[in-house]
C-alpha positions as semicolon CSV with decimal commas, in nm:
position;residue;x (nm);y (nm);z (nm)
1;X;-0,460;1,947;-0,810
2;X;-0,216;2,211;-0,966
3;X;-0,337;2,546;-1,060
4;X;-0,526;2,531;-1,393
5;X;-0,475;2,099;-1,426
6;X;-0,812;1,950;-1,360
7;X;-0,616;1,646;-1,369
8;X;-0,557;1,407;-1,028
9;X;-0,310;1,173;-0,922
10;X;-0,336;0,837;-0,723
11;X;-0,343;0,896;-0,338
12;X;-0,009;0,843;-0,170
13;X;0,021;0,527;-0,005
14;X;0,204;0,718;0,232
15;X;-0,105;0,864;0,299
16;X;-0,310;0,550;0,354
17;X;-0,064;0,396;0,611
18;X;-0,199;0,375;1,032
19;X;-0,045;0,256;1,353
20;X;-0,188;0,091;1,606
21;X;-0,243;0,286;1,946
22;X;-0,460;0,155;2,238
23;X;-0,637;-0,021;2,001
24;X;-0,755;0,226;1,750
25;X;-0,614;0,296;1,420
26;X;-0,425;0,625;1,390
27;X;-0,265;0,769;1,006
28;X;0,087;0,777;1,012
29;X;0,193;1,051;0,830
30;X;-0,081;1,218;1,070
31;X;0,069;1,135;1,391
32;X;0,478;1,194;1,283
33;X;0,424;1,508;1,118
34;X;0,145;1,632;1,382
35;X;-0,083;1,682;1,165
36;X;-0,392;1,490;1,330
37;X;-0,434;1,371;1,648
38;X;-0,772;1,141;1,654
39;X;-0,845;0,804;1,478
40;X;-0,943;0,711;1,157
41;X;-1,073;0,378;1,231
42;X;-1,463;0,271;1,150
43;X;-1,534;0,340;1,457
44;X;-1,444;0,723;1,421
45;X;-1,566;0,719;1,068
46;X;-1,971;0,613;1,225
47;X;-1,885;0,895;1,500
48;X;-1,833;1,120;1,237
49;X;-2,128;1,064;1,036
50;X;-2,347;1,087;1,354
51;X;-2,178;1,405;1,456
52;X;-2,262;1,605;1,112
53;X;-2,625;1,490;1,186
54;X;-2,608;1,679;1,511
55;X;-2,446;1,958;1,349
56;X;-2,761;1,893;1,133
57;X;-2,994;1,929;1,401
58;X;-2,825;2,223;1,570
59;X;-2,836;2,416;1,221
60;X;-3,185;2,333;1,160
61;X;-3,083;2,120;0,849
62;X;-2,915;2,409;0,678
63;X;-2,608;2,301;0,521
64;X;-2,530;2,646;0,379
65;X;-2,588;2,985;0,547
66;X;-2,433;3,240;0,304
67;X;-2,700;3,310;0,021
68;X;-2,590;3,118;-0,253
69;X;-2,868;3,011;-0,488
70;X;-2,678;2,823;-0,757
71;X;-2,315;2,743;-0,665
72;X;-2,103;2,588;-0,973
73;X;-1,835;2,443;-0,723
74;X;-1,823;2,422;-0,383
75;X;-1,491;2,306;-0,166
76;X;-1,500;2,159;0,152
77;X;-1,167;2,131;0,416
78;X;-1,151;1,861;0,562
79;X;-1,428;1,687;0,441
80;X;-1,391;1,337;0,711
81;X;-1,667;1,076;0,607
82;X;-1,806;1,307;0,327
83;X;-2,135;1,333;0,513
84;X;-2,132;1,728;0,439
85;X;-1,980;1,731;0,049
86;X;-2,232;1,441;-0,031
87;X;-2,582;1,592;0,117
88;X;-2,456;1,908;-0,039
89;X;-2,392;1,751;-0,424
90;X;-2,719;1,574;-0,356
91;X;-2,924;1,901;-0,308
92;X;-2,697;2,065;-0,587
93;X;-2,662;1,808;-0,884
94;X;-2,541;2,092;-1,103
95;X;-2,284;2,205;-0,855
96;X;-1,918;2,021;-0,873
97;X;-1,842;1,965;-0,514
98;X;-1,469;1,900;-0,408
99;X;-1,399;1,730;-0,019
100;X;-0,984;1,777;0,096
101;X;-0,894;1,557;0,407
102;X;-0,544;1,466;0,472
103;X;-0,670;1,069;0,514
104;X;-0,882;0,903;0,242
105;X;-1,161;0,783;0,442
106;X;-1,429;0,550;0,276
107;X;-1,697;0,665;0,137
108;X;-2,043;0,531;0,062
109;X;-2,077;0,350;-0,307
110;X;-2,400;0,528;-0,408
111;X;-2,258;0,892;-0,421
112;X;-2,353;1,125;-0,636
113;X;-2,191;1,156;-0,971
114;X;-2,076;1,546;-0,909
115;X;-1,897;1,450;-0,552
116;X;-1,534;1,400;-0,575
117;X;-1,311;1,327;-0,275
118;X;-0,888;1,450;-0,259
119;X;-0,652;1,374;0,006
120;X;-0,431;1,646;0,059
121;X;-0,258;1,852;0,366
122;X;-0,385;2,135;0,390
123;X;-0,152;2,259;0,616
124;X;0,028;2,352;0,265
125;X;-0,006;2,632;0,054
126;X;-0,340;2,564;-0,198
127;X;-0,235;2,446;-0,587
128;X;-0,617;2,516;-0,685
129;X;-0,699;2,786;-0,945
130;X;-0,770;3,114;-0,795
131;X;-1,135;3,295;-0,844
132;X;-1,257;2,915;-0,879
133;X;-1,509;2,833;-0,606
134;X;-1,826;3,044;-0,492
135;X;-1,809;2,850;-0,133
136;X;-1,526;2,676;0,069
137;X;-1,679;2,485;0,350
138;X;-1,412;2,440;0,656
139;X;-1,562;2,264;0,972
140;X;-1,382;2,062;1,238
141;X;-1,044;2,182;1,116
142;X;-0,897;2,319;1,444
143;X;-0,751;1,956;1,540
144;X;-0,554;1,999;1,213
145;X;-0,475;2,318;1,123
146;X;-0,075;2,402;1,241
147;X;-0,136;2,736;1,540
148;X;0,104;2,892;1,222
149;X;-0,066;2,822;0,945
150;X;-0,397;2,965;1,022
151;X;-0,424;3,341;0,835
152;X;-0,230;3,178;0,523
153;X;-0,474;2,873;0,562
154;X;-0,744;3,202;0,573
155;X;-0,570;3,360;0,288
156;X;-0,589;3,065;0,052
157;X;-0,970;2,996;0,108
158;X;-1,004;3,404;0,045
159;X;-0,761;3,323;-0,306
160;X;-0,946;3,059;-0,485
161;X;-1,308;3,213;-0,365
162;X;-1,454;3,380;-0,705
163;X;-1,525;3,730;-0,647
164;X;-1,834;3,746;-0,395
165;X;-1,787;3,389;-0,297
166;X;-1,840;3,281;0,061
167;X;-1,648;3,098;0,332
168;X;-1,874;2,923;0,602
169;X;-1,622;2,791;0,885
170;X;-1,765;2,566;1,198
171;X;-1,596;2,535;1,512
172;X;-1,620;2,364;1,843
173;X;-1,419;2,518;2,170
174;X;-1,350;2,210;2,374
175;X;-1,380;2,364;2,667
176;X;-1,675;2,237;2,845
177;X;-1,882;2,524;3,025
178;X;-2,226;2,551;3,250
179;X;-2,427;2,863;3,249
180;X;-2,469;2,864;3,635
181;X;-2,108;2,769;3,724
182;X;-2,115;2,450;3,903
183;X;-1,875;2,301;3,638
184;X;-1,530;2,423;3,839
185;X;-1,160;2,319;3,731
186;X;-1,226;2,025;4,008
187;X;-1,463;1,834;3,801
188;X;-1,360;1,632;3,548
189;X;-1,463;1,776;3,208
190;X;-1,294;2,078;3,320
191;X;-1,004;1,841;3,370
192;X;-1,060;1,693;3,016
193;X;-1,075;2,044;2,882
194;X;-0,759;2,156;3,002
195;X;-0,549;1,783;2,937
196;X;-0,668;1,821;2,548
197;X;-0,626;2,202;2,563
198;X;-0,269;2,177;2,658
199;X;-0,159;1,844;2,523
200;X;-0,217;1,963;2,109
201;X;0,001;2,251;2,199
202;X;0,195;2,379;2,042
203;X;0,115;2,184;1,729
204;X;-0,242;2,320;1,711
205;X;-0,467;2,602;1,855
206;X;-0,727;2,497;2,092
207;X;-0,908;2,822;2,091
208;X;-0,902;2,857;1,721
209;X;-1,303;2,858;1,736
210;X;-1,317;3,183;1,911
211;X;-1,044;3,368;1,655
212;X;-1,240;3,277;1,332
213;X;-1,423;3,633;1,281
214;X;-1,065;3,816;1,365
215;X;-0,866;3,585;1,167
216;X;-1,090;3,648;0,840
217;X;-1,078;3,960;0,898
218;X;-0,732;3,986;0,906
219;X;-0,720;3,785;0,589
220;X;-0,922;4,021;0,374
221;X;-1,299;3,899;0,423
222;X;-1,574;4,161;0,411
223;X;-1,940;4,099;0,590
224;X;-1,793;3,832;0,864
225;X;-2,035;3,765;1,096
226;X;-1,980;3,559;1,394
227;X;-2,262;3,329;1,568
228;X;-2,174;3,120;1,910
229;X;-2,436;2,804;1,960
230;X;-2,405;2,635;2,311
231;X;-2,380;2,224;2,182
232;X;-2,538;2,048;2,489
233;X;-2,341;1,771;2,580
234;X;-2,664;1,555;2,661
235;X;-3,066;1,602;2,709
236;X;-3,179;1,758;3,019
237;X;-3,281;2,072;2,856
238;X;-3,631;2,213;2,978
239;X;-3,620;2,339;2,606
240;X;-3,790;2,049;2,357
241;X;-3,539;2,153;2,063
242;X;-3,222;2,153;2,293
243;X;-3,339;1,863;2,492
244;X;-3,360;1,635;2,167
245;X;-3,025;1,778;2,041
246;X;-2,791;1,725;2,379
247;X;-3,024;1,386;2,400
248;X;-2,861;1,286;2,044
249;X;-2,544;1,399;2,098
250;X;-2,521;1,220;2,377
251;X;-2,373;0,912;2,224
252;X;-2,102;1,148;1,994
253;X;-1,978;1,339;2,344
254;X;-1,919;0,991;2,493
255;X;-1,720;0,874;2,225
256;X;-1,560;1,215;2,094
257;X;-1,387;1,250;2,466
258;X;-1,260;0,938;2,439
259;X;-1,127;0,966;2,058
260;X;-0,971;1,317;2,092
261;X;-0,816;1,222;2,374
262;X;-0,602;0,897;2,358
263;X;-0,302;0,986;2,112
264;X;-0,216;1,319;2,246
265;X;-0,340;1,242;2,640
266;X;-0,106;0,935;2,653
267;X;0,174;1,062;2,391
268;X;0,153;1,454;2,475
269;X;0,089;1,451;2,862
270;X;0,209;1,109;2,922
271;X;-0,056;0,946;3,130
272;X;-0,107;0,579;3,103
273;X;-0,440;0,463;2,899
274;X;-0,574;0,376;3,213
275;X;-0,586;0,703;3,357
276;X;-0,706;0,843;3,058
277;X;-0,996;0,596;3,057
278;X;-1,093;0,671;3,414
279;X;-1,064;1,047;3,368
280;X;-1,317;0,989;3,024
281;X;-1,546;0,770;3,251
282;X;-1,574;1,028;3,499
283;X;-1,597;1,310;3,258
284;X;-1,858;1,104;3,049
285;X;-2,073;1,068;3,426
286;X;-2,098;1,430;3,436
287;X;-2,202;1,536;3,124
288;X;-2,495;1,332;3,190
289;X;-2,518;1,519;3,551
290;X;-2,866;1,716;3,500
291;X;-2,705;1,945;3,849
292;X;-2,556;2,161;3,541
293;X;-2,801;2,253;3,369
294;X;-2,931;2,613;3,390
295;X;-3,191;2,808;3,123
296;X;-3,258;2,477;2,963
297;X;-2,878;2,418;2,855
298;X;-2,662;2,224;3,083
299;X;-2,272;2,140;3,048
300;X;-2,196;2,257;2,662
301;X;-1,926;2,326;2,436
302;X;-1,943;2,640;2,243
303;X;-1,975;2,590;1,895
């Protein structure tokens, strides 16, 4: 959308083009340009869907945390299956609510009228209207974010924010962690979390979660607060709440370490997709270990 043209144009069939890899679909124009990294297949699309509802679960079903009573228009970065931007337009019908991805997934027929879905790279400067939005949502943009781009990424979201609007940004540092330290760098999640660490550098960063408060400050945001949430990678919490959530997300962790990990495991590091199935297997075996758990949270990744 250029600046001040509420007009669109027709996505870019270079946009809609994917390659074959291991037997999932990838986007081409992702995977040349290194822009993205996972799939974009159904299969993705379902673990998608089930992962906002654990993000759901972790957040206690709110979907915004700044206080904004009546938003007009609301963007979201990298809006995926549209889970988020459609709930949100749903409890909002008099908000306009925007969702960027670089890949136009499909979407559900019975969205709501004031939803709208772009396909765009965001690793490029912003063409929409400055002062325009009173919330930009950006979650799970760390796999697709250039390690470059991030403070003029920041500085765009601070640009078309009206004056007082909010940014809410959500994060997850792969890097899979036990409270009492019986996950070493022997065992394989540790393994996991170093492969994918180093193998989307230097494209992307992988500990872009833990810069977010610095980086917006850096950018010009005022009244940045910062919360870390432990995201149990299955249920044998002593806690009930945590217990339910790491026993839900157990089916997203067994297919997220798979996902993430096939294009830039096989392309980045070069291992075969053999090894990269054994080392998932045996990552997916511990994270269902209940040995690491410790205060009612066992293995996690901090969100």
């Amino acid at each position: 959308m250029e600046e001040g043209d509420s007009q669109t144009i027709p996505v870019d069939n270079t946009y809609r083009e994917v390659v074959i890899h291991h037997n999932r679909e990838f986007q081409r124009y992702a995977v040349e340009n290194g822009v993205y990294f996972a799939p974009v297949d159904d299969d993705e699309v379902e673990r998608l869907q089930y992962m906002h509802g654990i993000f759901n679960m972790m957040f206690d079903n709110r979907l915004i945390f700044p206080p904004i009573p009546r938003p007009r228009r609301i963007l979201e970065c990298g809006s995926g299956s549209g889970s988020w931007a459609a709930q949100v337009a749903e409890q909002h019908p008099e908000c306009e609510v925007i969702g960027i991805d670089v890949f136009p997934y499909p979407v559900a027929d019975d969205l709501p009228a004031n939803v709208e879905f772009q396909v765009d790279d965001l690793n490029s400067p912003s063409t929409f209207p400055s002062n325009y939005f009173d919330l930009v949502h950006s979650r799970m943009m760390a796999g697709g974010i250039d390690t470059t781009r991030w403070l003029g990424y920041m500085s765009d979201i601070l640009r078309v924010l009206r004056p007082g609007g909010w940014c809410q940004m959500v994060e997850i540092y792969f890097n899979a962690q036990s409270d009492n330290g019986t996950l070493t760098s022997n065992h394989a999640l540790q393994v996991w979390s170093q492969n994918y660490m180093q193998s989307i550098q230097p494209y992307k960063d992988p500990r872009a979660a833990l810069r977010l408060q610095s980086w917006m400050t850096q950018a010009g945001f005022v009244e940045v607060e910062s919360r870390l949430i432990p995201m149990p990678l299955s249920g044998w919490s002593n806690e009930p709440r945590d217990n339910a959530i790491g026993t839900a997300n157990r089916a997203n962790i067994h297919r997220l370490l798979s996902s993430l990990a096939l294009y830039p495991f096989t392309q980045g590091l070069g291992m075969t997709n053999t090894d990269v199935q054994l080392l998932v297997a045996q990552a997916r075996s511990e994270a269902d270990n209940p040995a690491y758990k410790r205060s009612g949270v066992q293995a996690y990744f901090p969100v």
